[in-house]
Amino acid sequence: MKRILYLLAATLLPFLLQAQTSFYNVKQYGATGKKSDYATKAIQAAIDAAAKAGGGTVYFPAGDYLSAQINLRDNITLWIDSGAKIWASNKDEDYSEKFYCEDTAEGGIPMVIYGNKVRNIRITGGGAIEGQPEYRQEPYRYNKWTQEDCDAALEAGLPLVCTRWKNRISNIYLYDCQDVRIDNISLLNSSAWPCHLRFCERIYLDGVYVYSKLETAANTDGFDIDGCKDIVINNCIMEVGDDGICFKSTKWKDGFRNCENGVVSNCIIQSSSTALKIGSESHGVIRNIKFTNCIVRNTNRAITIFCRDGNLVSDITYSNIEVECRRYSVSWWGSAELFRLLTTKRRADTPCGTIRNVTIKDIHAKVEGSSWIRGFEGMQNIENIRIENVAMEIWPESAPDKRAKEGISIENAKNVEIDNLKIEWMGDKQPKWTHGLILNNIDNLWVNRLKIVNQPDGLAPIVVNNVTDSNIGEYMDKR
């Protein structure tokens, strides 16, 4: 028996020693675990020590760790234990670097956890990274993107106000990194995008909880996947003051990259803007993205594809999604609709891009707003669109500034297929409600198994204008 124990100890000892030498407790490098004490230098010292040894786990035991920017290295795991929290300093002068993007973050945004061209990194442990945002109210600027929304608010006698930040600090910003894993962690109250991954490859986000105040925390998207490729997002829950999960391609002095090959599944999202979004930044190609098996609730808009900077958005699938949308105030983009697909120009000299090969299927939705698909005027640059097995209930709006008109409108498009679509008007009829389905300037349209229920009296369920090569098959108008 003693011989067996001796052999077992001899076998395990090298591994135990290796585990000890690759484990770096931030308290052993000077962190106190008190929120009043800066831990930035201690955390960085632990990371650098692990990196010098070829990599390892930097461990945060239960406690509060106030920090400014910390820089990741190759082969580093940040293990933020349950009961441990990294608090982002809210003092701009504490930060040495910022990231920039045209039209989004031109002024520069500092970050707490920063990775620049590093490989094999992980953030995990069951703890949290939390910001300390400060917000203020200011007048909301009337602009062409939200002109109709602003007009509706003014008509209802509502003030045009919005919430903006006093400082913007991102919880995590990773640039040009490979083999990134973020799992079993909470990202709380960031005052900018909580998790911005730019030009990264092989990304795994699993079991992440993201929270910011829905009615207050402007520009705090959940995940911004920017010019990345090979992305898997699973089992995440978020309640955020802006977009939920967003694939995009921004541009700065370092150029832009395509964003491609992403899967989002088994997520639950609340958003004061769009839950599942493509764009609006589209400098590079965005393609091969699939959203499936998700729940979207208490959200201003479920699905968005915006192509505003030219280039191509293609091969996008939304499937098996349960949707519940409600109206938010005028300062939030969205009108409680199921989807909005749009090609447009950010500026007059911006090229106009294309949206192609989009499938929206197996969706049940309760909404309050009008959904639409709209190519650029004079063009048919939205093409190969399929809507299949979609049941949409349209309820009276919960906000006083009424916007909803038609159920769904599609215009300036080609190769559109609709199969087994149900549009049902619910509750008391509203003064602005119009047609169930509007089809305008479409080449090659196929419609089958369309049902429109409780269509407002005196208005045609379907309006068709300037449509060529159309085939409208089985249709039911149930009043």
Coordinates of C-alpha atoms in Angstrom, one line a residue:
M1 CA 0.0 0.0 0.0
K2 CA 2.8 2.4 0.9
R3 CA 4.5 1.6 -2.4
I4 CA 1.3 2.4 -4.3
L5 CA 1.0 5.8 -2.4
Y6 CA 4.6 6.6 -3.1
L7 CA 4.3 5.9 -6.8
L8 CA 1.0 7.9 -6.9
A9 CA 2.7 10.9 -5.2
A10 CA 5.7 10.7 -7.5
T11 CA 3.5 10.6 -10.5
L12 CA 1.3 13.6 -9.4
L13 CA 4.0 15.8 -7.9
P14 CA 5.4 17.2 -11.1
F15 CA 1.8 18.2 -12.2
L16 CA 1.1 19.8 -8.8
L17 CA 4.3 21.8 -8.9
Q18 CA 3.5 22.8 -12.5
A19 CA 0.0 23.9 -11.4
Q20 CA 1.5 25.9 -8.5
T21 CA 4.1 27.7 -10.7
S22 CA 1.5 28.6 -13.4
F23 CA -1.0 30.1 -10.8
Y24 CA -0.6 33.8 -10.0
N25 CA -2.7 35.3 -7.1
V26 CA -3.0 39.0 -7.6
K27 CA -2.9 39.5 -3.8
Q28 CA 0.6 38.1 -3.7
Y29 CA 1.6 41.0 -6.0
G30 CA 0.1 43.7 -3.8
A31 CA -3.7 43.8 -4.5
T32 CA -5.7 44.3 -1.3
G33 CA -9.1 43.3 -2.5
K34 CA -10.5 46.6 -1.3
K35 CA -12.4 48.8 -3.8
S36 CA -10.7 51.9 -2.3
D37 CA -7.3 50.7 -3.3
Y38 CA -6.0 50.7 -6.9
A39 CA -5.0 47.2 -8.0
T40 CA -3.8 48.1 -11.5
K41 CA -0.1 47.7 -10.9
A42 CA -0.6 44.4 -8.9
I43 CA -2.7 42.9 -11.6
Q44 CA -0.3 43.9 -14.3
A45 CA 2.6 42.5 -12.3
A46 CA 0.9 39.1 -12.0
I47 CA 0.1 39.1 -15.7
D48 CA 3.7 39.9 -16.6
A49 CA 5.1 37.3 -14.3
A50 CA 2.8 34.6 -15.8
A51 CA 3.8 35.8 -19.3
K52 CA 7.5 35.6 -18.5
A53 CA 7.0 31.9 -17.5
G54 CA 5.3 31.2 -20.8
G55 CA 1.7 31.7 -19.6
G56 CA -0.5 30.9 -16.7
T57 CA -3.6 31.7 -14.7
V58 CA -3.9 35.1 -13.0
Y59 CA -6.2 34.5 -10.0
F60 CA -8.6 37.0 -8.3
P61 CA -9.9 35.7 -5.0
A62 CA -13.1 37.1 -3.6
G63 CA -12.8 40.9 -3.2
D64 CA -13.0 44.2 -5.0
Y65 CA -10.2 45.3 -7.3
L66 CA -10.2 48.9 -8.6
S67 CA -8.3 49.1 -11.9
A68 CA -7.5 51.2 -14.9
Q69 CA -6.1 49.6 -18.1
I70 CA -4.4 46.2 -17.8
N71 CA -2.7 44.6 -20.7
L72 CA -3.1 40.9 -21.5
R73 CA -0.2 38.8 -22.8
D74 CA -0.1 35.5 -24.7
N75 CA -1.4 32.3 -23.0
I76 CA -3.0 34.2 -20.1
T77 CA -6.2 33.2 -18.2
L78 CA -7.8 35.8 -16.0
W79 CA -9.7 33.8 -13.4
I80 CA -12.0 36.2 -11.6
D81 CA -13.5 34.0 -8.9
S82 CA -17.0 34.0 -7.6
G83 CA -17.3 36.9 -5.2
A84 CA -14.5 38.8 -7.0
K85 CA -15.0 41.9 -9.0
I86 CA -12.8 44.2 -11.1
W87 CA -14.1 47.7 -10.9
A88 CA -13.3 50.1 -13.8
S89 CA -11.8 53.4 -12.7
N90 CA -14.1 56.2 -14.0
K91 CA -11.3 58.7 -14.2
D92 CA -10.2 59.3 -17.8
E93 CA -6.7 60.3 -16.7
D94 CA -6.0 56.8 -15.3
Y95 CA -6.0 55.3 -18.8
S96 CA -3.0 55.3 -21.2
E97 CA -4.6 54.2 -24.5
K98 CA -7.9 54.5 -26.3
F99 CA -9.5 52.8 -29.3
Y100 CA -11.0 54.7 -32.2
C101 CA -13.5 54.1 -35.0
E102 CA -15.0 56.3 -37.7
D103 CA -18.6 57.4 -36.9
T104 CA -18.7 55.5 -33.7
A105 CA -15.7 56.3 -31.4
E106 CA -13.8 59.1 -33.1
G107 CA -13.0 60.7 -29.7
G108 CA -11.4 57.6 -28.4
I109 CA -12.6 55.2 -25.7
P110 CA -10.3 53.8 -23.0
M111 CA -10.6 50.2 -21.8
V112 CA -10.0 48.2 -18.6
I113 CA -8.9 44.9 -20.1
Y114 CA -6.9 45.3 -23.2
G115 CA -5.4 42.8 -25.6
N116 CA -3.3 43.8 -28.6
K117 CA -2.2 41.0 -30.9
V118 CA -2.1 38.4 -28.2
R119 CA -3.0 34.7 -28.5
N120 CA -4.7 32.1 -26.4
I121 CA -6.4 34.2 -23.8
R122 CA -9.3 33.5 -21.5
I123 CA -11.5 35.5 -19.1
T124 CA -13.5 33.3 -16.7
G125 CA -14.1 32.3 -13.1
G126 CA -17.7 33.3 -12.2
G127 CA -16.9 36.8 -11.0
A128 CA -17.6 40.2 -12.6
I129 CA -16.1 43.2 -14.4
E130 CA -18.1 46.3 -13.5
G131 CA -18.0 49.9 -14.7
Q132 CA -18.9 53.0 -12.7
P133 CA -20.8 55.1 -15.3
E134 CA -22.2 58.6 -14.9
Y135 CA -24.9 59.9 -17.1
R136 CA -26.7 63.1 -17.9
Q137 CA -29.7 64.2 -19.9
E138 CA -29.5 66.4 -22.9
P139 CA -31.6 67.4 -25.9
Y140 CA -32.0 64.8 -28.5
R141 CA -30.7 65.9 -31.9
Y142 CA -33.3 65.8 -34.7
N143 CA -31.6 63.8 -37.6
K144 CA -32.5 62.1 -40.8
W145 CA -32.2 58.6 -39.4
T146 CA -35.0 59.1 -36.8
Q147 CA -36.9 61.9 -38.4
E148 CA -40.3 60.1 -38.4
D149 CA -39.8 59.0 -34.8
C150 CA -39.0 62.6 -33.8
D151 CA -42.1 63.9 -35.6
A152 CA -44.3 61.4 -33.8
A153 CA -42.9 62.4 -30.5
L154 CA -43.5 66.1 -31.2
E155 CA -47.0 65.3 -32.4
A156 CA -47.7 63.6 -29.1
G157 CA -46.2 66.6 -27.1
L158 CA -43.2 64.6 -25.8
P159 CA -39.8 66.3 -25.2
L160 CA -36.9 65.3 -27.4
V161 CA -34.4 64.3 -24.7
C162 CA -31.9 61.5 -24.3
T163 CA -29.4 60.2 -21.9
R164 CA -25.6 60.5 -22.6
W165 CA -22.5 59.5 -20.7
K166 CA -20.1 61.8 -18.8
N167 CA -17.3 59.4 -19.5
R168 CA -17.0 56.3 -21.8
I169 CA -14.9 53.3 -20.7
S170 CA -15.2 49.8 -22.2
N171 CA -14.9 46.8 -19.9
I172 CA -13.0 44.7 -22.6
Y173 CA -11.3 45.7 -25.8
L174 CA -9.4 43.0 -27.8
Y175 CA -7.6 44.0 -31.0
D176 CA -6.2 41.5 -33.5
C177 CA -6.2 38.6 -31.1
Q178 CA -6.5 34.9 -31.8
D179 CA -8.0 32.1 -29.8
V180 CA -10.2 34.2 -27.4
R181 CA -12.4 32.6 -24.8
I182 CA -14.7 34.6 -22.5
D183 CA -17.0 32.4 -20.4
N184 CA -18.8 32.2 -17.0
I185 CA -18.3 35.9 -16.3
S186 CA -20.5 39.0 -15.8
L187 CA -19.9 42.3 -17.6
L188 CA -21.8 45.0 -15.7
N189 CA -22.6 48.6 -16.1
S190 CA -20.0 49.5 -18.7
S191 CA -20.2 53.1 -19.9
A192 CA -19.3 52.1 -23.4
W193 CA -19.4 48.8 -25.3
P194 CA -18.7 46.2 -22.6
C195 CA -17.0 43.7 -25.0
H196 CA -15.6 45.0 -28.2
L197 CA -13.6 42.5 -30.2
R198 CA -11.9 43.9 -33.3
F199 CA -10.0 41.9 -36.0
C200 CA -10.0 38.8 -33.7
E201 CA -10.1 35.2 -34.9
R202 CA -11.5 32.0 -33.2
I203 CA -13.7 33.6 -30.6
Y204 CA -15.8 31.6 -28.0
L205 CA -18.2 33.5 -25.8
D206 CA -20.2 31.2 -23.5
G207 CA -22.3 31.7 -20.4
V208 CA -21.6 35.5 -20.2
Y209 CA -24.1 37.8 -18.4
V210 CA -24.1 41.4 -19.6
Y211 CA -26.1 44.1 -17.9
S212 CA -26.6 47.8 -18.2
K213 CA -29.7 50.0 -17.5
L214 CA -32.2 49.7 -20.3
E215 CA -33.6 53.2 -20.1
T216 CA -30.4 55.0 -19.2
A217 CA -27.2 53.4 -20.4
A218 CA -26.8 54.7 -24.0
N219 CA -24.2 53.0 -26.3
T220 CA -23.7 50.0 -24.1
D221 CA -24.2 47.1 -26.6
G222 CA -23.7 43.6 -25.3
F223 CA -21.1 42.2 -27.7
D224 CA -19.6 44.1 -30.7
I225 CA -18.0 41.7 -33.1
D226 CA -16.0 43.9 -35.4
G227 CA -14.1 42.7 -38.4
C228 CA -13.7 39.2 -36.8
K229 CA -14.0 35.7 -38.1
D230 CA -14.9 32.3 -36.7
I231 CA -17.1 33.3 -33.8
V232 CA -19.2 31.1 -31.6
I233 CA -21.6 32.7 -29.0
N234 CA -23.6 30.4 -26.8
N235 CA -25.8 30.4 -23.7
C236 CA -25.4 34.2 -22.9
I237 CA -28.0 36.4 -21.2
M238 CA -28.0 40.1 -21.6
E239 CA -30.1 43.2 -20.6
V240 CA -28.5 46.2 -22.2
G241 CA -29.0 49.8 -23.0
D242 CA -28.5 49.6 -26.8
D243 CA -27.9 46.7 -29.2
G244 CA -27.5 43.2 -27.9
I245 CA -25.3 41.1 -30.2
C246 CA -23.9 43.1 -33.1
F247 CA -21.7 42.0 -36.0
K248 CA -20.1 44.9 -37.8
S249 CA -17.0 46.2 -39.7
T250 CA -15.7 49.6 -38.5
K251 CA -13.0 51.6 -40.1
W252 CA -10.1 53.6 -38.7
K253 CA -6.5 54.4 -39.7
D254 CA -5.7 50.7 -39.6
G255 CA -8.4 50.1 -42.2
F256 CA -11.2 47.5 -41.9
R257 CA -11.6 43.8 -42.2
N258 CA -14.4 41.5 -43.2
C259 CA -16.6 40.0 -40.4
E260 CA -17.6 36.4 -41.2
N261 CA -18.5 32.9 -40.0
G262 CA -20.4 33.5 -36.8
V263 CA -23.0 31.4 -34.9
V264 CA -25.2 32.8 -32.1
S265 CA -27.4 30.2 -30.2
N266 CA -29.3 29.7 -27.0
C267 CA -29.2 33.3 -25.9
I268 CA -31.8 35.4 -24.0
I269 CA -31.7 39.1 -24.8
Q270 CA -33.4 42.3 -23.6
S271 CA -32.3 45.5 -25.5
S272 CA -33.5 49.1 -25.7
S273 CA -32.4 49.1 -29.4
T274 CA -31.9 45.9 -31.5
A275 CA -31.3 42.5 -30.0
L276 CA -29.7 40.7 -33.0
K277 CA -28.0 43.1 -35.3
I278 CA -25.8 43.3 -38.4
G279 CA -24.2 46.7 -39.0
S280 CA -24.7 49.6 -39.2
E281 CA -20.9 49.9 -39.9
S282 CA -20.3 47.9 -43.1
H283 CA -16.9 49.0 -44.5
G284 CA -15.9 45.3 -44.9
V285 CA -18.0 42.3 -46.1
I286 CA -20.2 40.8 -43.4
R287 CA -21.3 37.3 -44.2
N288 CA -22.1 33.8 -43.0
I289 CA -23.8 34.7 -39.7
K290 CA -26.5 32.6 -38.1
F291 CA -28.7 33.4 -35.2
T292 CA -30.8 30.5 -33.8
N293 CA -32.7 29.2 -30.8
C294 CA -32.9 32.6 -29.0
I295 CA -35.4 34.5 -26.9
V296 CA -35.8 38.2 -27.5
R297 CA -38.0 40.0 -25.0
N298 CA -38.7 43.5 -23.6
T299 CA -36.8 44.8 -26.7
N300 CA -37.2 47.8 -29.0
R301 CA -36.4 45.9 -32.2
A302 CA -35.6 42.2 -32.6
I303 CA -33.7 42.0 -35.9
T304 CA -31.7 44.6 -37.8
I305 CA -29.5 44.5 -40.9
F306 CA -28.2 48.0 -41.7
C307 CA -25.7 48.5 -44.6
R308 CA -24.7 52.1 -44.4
D309 CA -21.1 52.2 -45.6
G310 CA -21.2 50.2 -48.8
N311 CA -19.9 46.7 -49.4
L312 CA -21.9 43.5 -49.0
V313 CA -23.9 41.8 -46.2
S314 CA -24.8 38.3 -47.3
D315 CA -25.8 34.8 -46.1
I316 CA -27.5 35.8 -42.9
T317 CA -30.0 33.5 -41.1
Y318 CA -32.4 34.1 -38.2
S319 CA -34.3 31.0 -37.1
N320 CA -36.2 29.6 -34.2
I321 CA -36.6 32.8 -32.3
E322 CA -39.3 33.8 -29.8
V323 CA -39.8 37.6 -29.9
E324 CA -41.6 40.1 -27.6
C325 CA -41.0 43.8 -28.5
R326 CA -42.2 46.9 -26.8
R327 CA -41.8 50.6 -27.5
Y328 CA -39.0 52.7 -25.9
S329 CA -38.6 56.5 -26.0
V330 CA -37.6 58.5 -29.1
S331 CA -33.9 58.5 -28.2
W332 CA -33.6 54.7 -28.8
W333 CA -33.5 53.3 -32.3
G334 CA -36.4 51.0 -33.0
S335 CA -40.2 51.0 -33.0
A336 CA -40.9 47.6 -31.4
E337 CA -40.8 45.9 -34.7
L338 CA -39.8 42.4 -35.7
F339 CA -37.2 43.3 -38.3
R340 CA -35.7 46.2 -40.3
L341 CA -33.4 45.6 -43.3
L342 CA -32.0 48.7 -44.9
T343 CA -29.4 49.8 -47.5
T344 CA -28.5 53.4 -47.4
K345 CA -25.6 55.9 -47.5
R346 CA -24.2 57.3 -44.3
R347 CA -23.1 60.4 -46.2
A348 CA -23.7 61.7 -49.7
D349 CA -20.3 60.4 -50.9
T350 CA -20.7 56.9 -49.3
P351 CA -21.1 54.0 -51.8
C352 CA -24.3 52.1 -51.5
G353 CA -23.9 48.5 -50.5
T354 CA -26.0 45.3 -51.0
I355 CA -27.9 42.9 -48.7
R356 CA -28.2 39.4 -50.2
N357 CA -29.3 35.9 -49.1
V358 CA -31.2 36.6 -45.9
T359 CA -33.5 34.0 -44.3
I360 CA -36.0 34.8 -41.5
K361 CA -37.8 31.7 -40.5
D362 CA -39.5 29.8 -37.7
I363 CA -40.3 32.9 -35.6
H364 CA -43.2 33.8 -33.3
A365 CA -43.4 37.5 -32.5
K366 CA -45.5 39.9 -30.5
V367 CA -44.6 43.4 -31.6
E368 CA -46.0 46.9 -31.6
G369 CA -44.3 48.4 -34.7
S370 CA -44.1 48.1 -38.5
S371 CA -41.4 45.9 -40.0
W372 CA -39.8 46.7 -43.3
I373 CA -37.2 45.7 -45.8
R374 CA -36.0 48.7 -47.9
G375 CA -33.4 48.9 -50.6
F376 CA -31.9 52.2 -51.7
E377 CA -34.2 54.4 -53.7
G378 CA -33.9 53.8 -57.5
M379 CA -32.1 50.5 -56.9
Q380 CA -33.0 46.9 -56.0
N381 CA -30.0 46.2 -53.8
I382 CA -31.7 43.9 -51.4
E383 CA -32.0 40.5 -53.0
N384 CA -32.7 36.8 -52.3
I385 CA -34.9 37.3 -49.2
R386 CA -36.9 34.5 -47.7
I387 CA -39.5 34.8 -45.0
E388 CA -40.8 31.4 -43.9
N389 CA -43.0 30.1 -41.0
V390 CA -43.3 33.5 -39.3
A391 CA -46.3 34.4 -37.1
M392 CA -46.5 38.0 -36.1
E393 CA -49.0 39.6 -33.7
I394 CA -49.2 43.4 -33.9
W395 CA -50.4 45.0 -30.6
P396 CA -51.3 48.6 -29.9
E397 CA -48.3 50.6 -28.9
S398 CA -47.5 51.1 -25.3
A399 CA -46.1 54.6 -25.8
P400 CA -48.1 57.8 -26.5
D401 CA -46.2 58.7 -29.7
K402 CA -47.8 56.4 -32.1
R403 CA -45.7 55.2 -35.1
A404 CA -47.1 51.8 -36.3
K405 CA -48.7 51.8 -39.7
E406 CA -48.4 48.8 -42.0
G407 CA -47.6 45.3 -40.8
I408 CA -44.7 44.6 -43.2
S409 CA -43.5 46.6 -46.2
I410 CA -40.9 45.4 -48.7
E411 CA -39.6 47.7 -51.4
N412 CA -36.7 48.2 -53.8
A413 CA -35.8 44.5 -53.7
K414 CA -35.6 41.4 -56.0
N415 CA -36.0 37.7 -55.6
V416 CA -38.3 37.7 -52.5
E417 CA -40.0 34.6 -51.2
I418 CA -42.7 34.5 -48.5
D419 CA -44.1 31.2 -47.4
N420 CA -46.4 30.6 -44.4
L421 CA -46.6 34.2 -43.0
K422 CA -49.3 35.2 -40.6
I423 CA -49.9 38.8 -39.7
E424 CA -52.5 39.3 -37.0
W425 CA -53.7 42.7 -35.8
M426 CA -54.5 42.5 -32.0
G427 CA -56.6 44.5 -29.6
D428 CA -58.3 47.8 -30.4
K429 CA -57.7 49.1 -33.9
Q430 CA -55.3 52.1 -34.0
P431 CA -55.9 55.3 -36.1
K432 CA -52.5 54.9 -38.0
W433 CA -52.8 51.2 -38.8
T434 CA -53.0 50.5 -42.5
H435 CA -52.3 47.5 -44.6
G436 CA -51.0 44.1 -43.6
L437 CA -48.4 43.8 -46.3
I438 CA -47.1 46.4 -48.8
L439 CA -45.0 45.2 -51.7
N440 CA -43.4 47.9 -53.9
N441 CA -40.8 47.9 -56.7
I442 CA -39.9 44.2 -56.5
D443 CA -38.6 42.0 -59.3
N444 CA -39.4 38.3 -58.9
L445 CA -41.8 37.9 -56.0
W446 CA -43.2 34.6 -54.7
V447 CA -45.9 34.5 -52.0
N448 CA -47.6 31.4 -50.6
R449 CA -49.7 30.5 -47.5
L450 CA -50.2 34.1 -46.5
K451 CA -52.8 34.8 -43.7
I452 CA -53.8 38.3 -42.5
V453 CA -56.1 38.3 -39.5
N454 CA -58.3 41.2 -38.2
Q455 CA -57.3 43.6 -41.0
P456 CA -58.5 47.1 -40.2
D457 CA -61.8 47.8 -42.0
G458 CA -61.8 49.7 -45.3
L459 CA -58.1 49.0 -46.0
A460 CA -56.8 46.3 -48.4
P461 CA -54.8 43.6 -46.6
I462 CA -52.2 43.6 -49.4
V463 CA -51.0 46.4 -51.6
V464 CA -48.8 45.6 -54.6
N465 CA -47.1 48.3 -56.7
N466 CA -44.6 48.0 -59.6
V467 CA -44.0 44.3 -59.0
T468 CA -42.8 42.1 -61.9
D469 CA -42.6 38.3 -62.2
S470 CA -44.9 37.8 -59.3
N471 CA -46.7 34.7 -58.1
I472 CA -49.1 35.2 -55.2
G473 CA -50.5 31.8 -54.3
E474 CA -52.7 30.7 -51.3
Y475 CA -53.9 33.7 -49.3
M476 CA -56.4 34.1 -46.5
D477 CA -57.9 37.4 -45.3
K478 CA -59.7 36.5 -42.0
R479 CA -61.5 39.6 -40.6

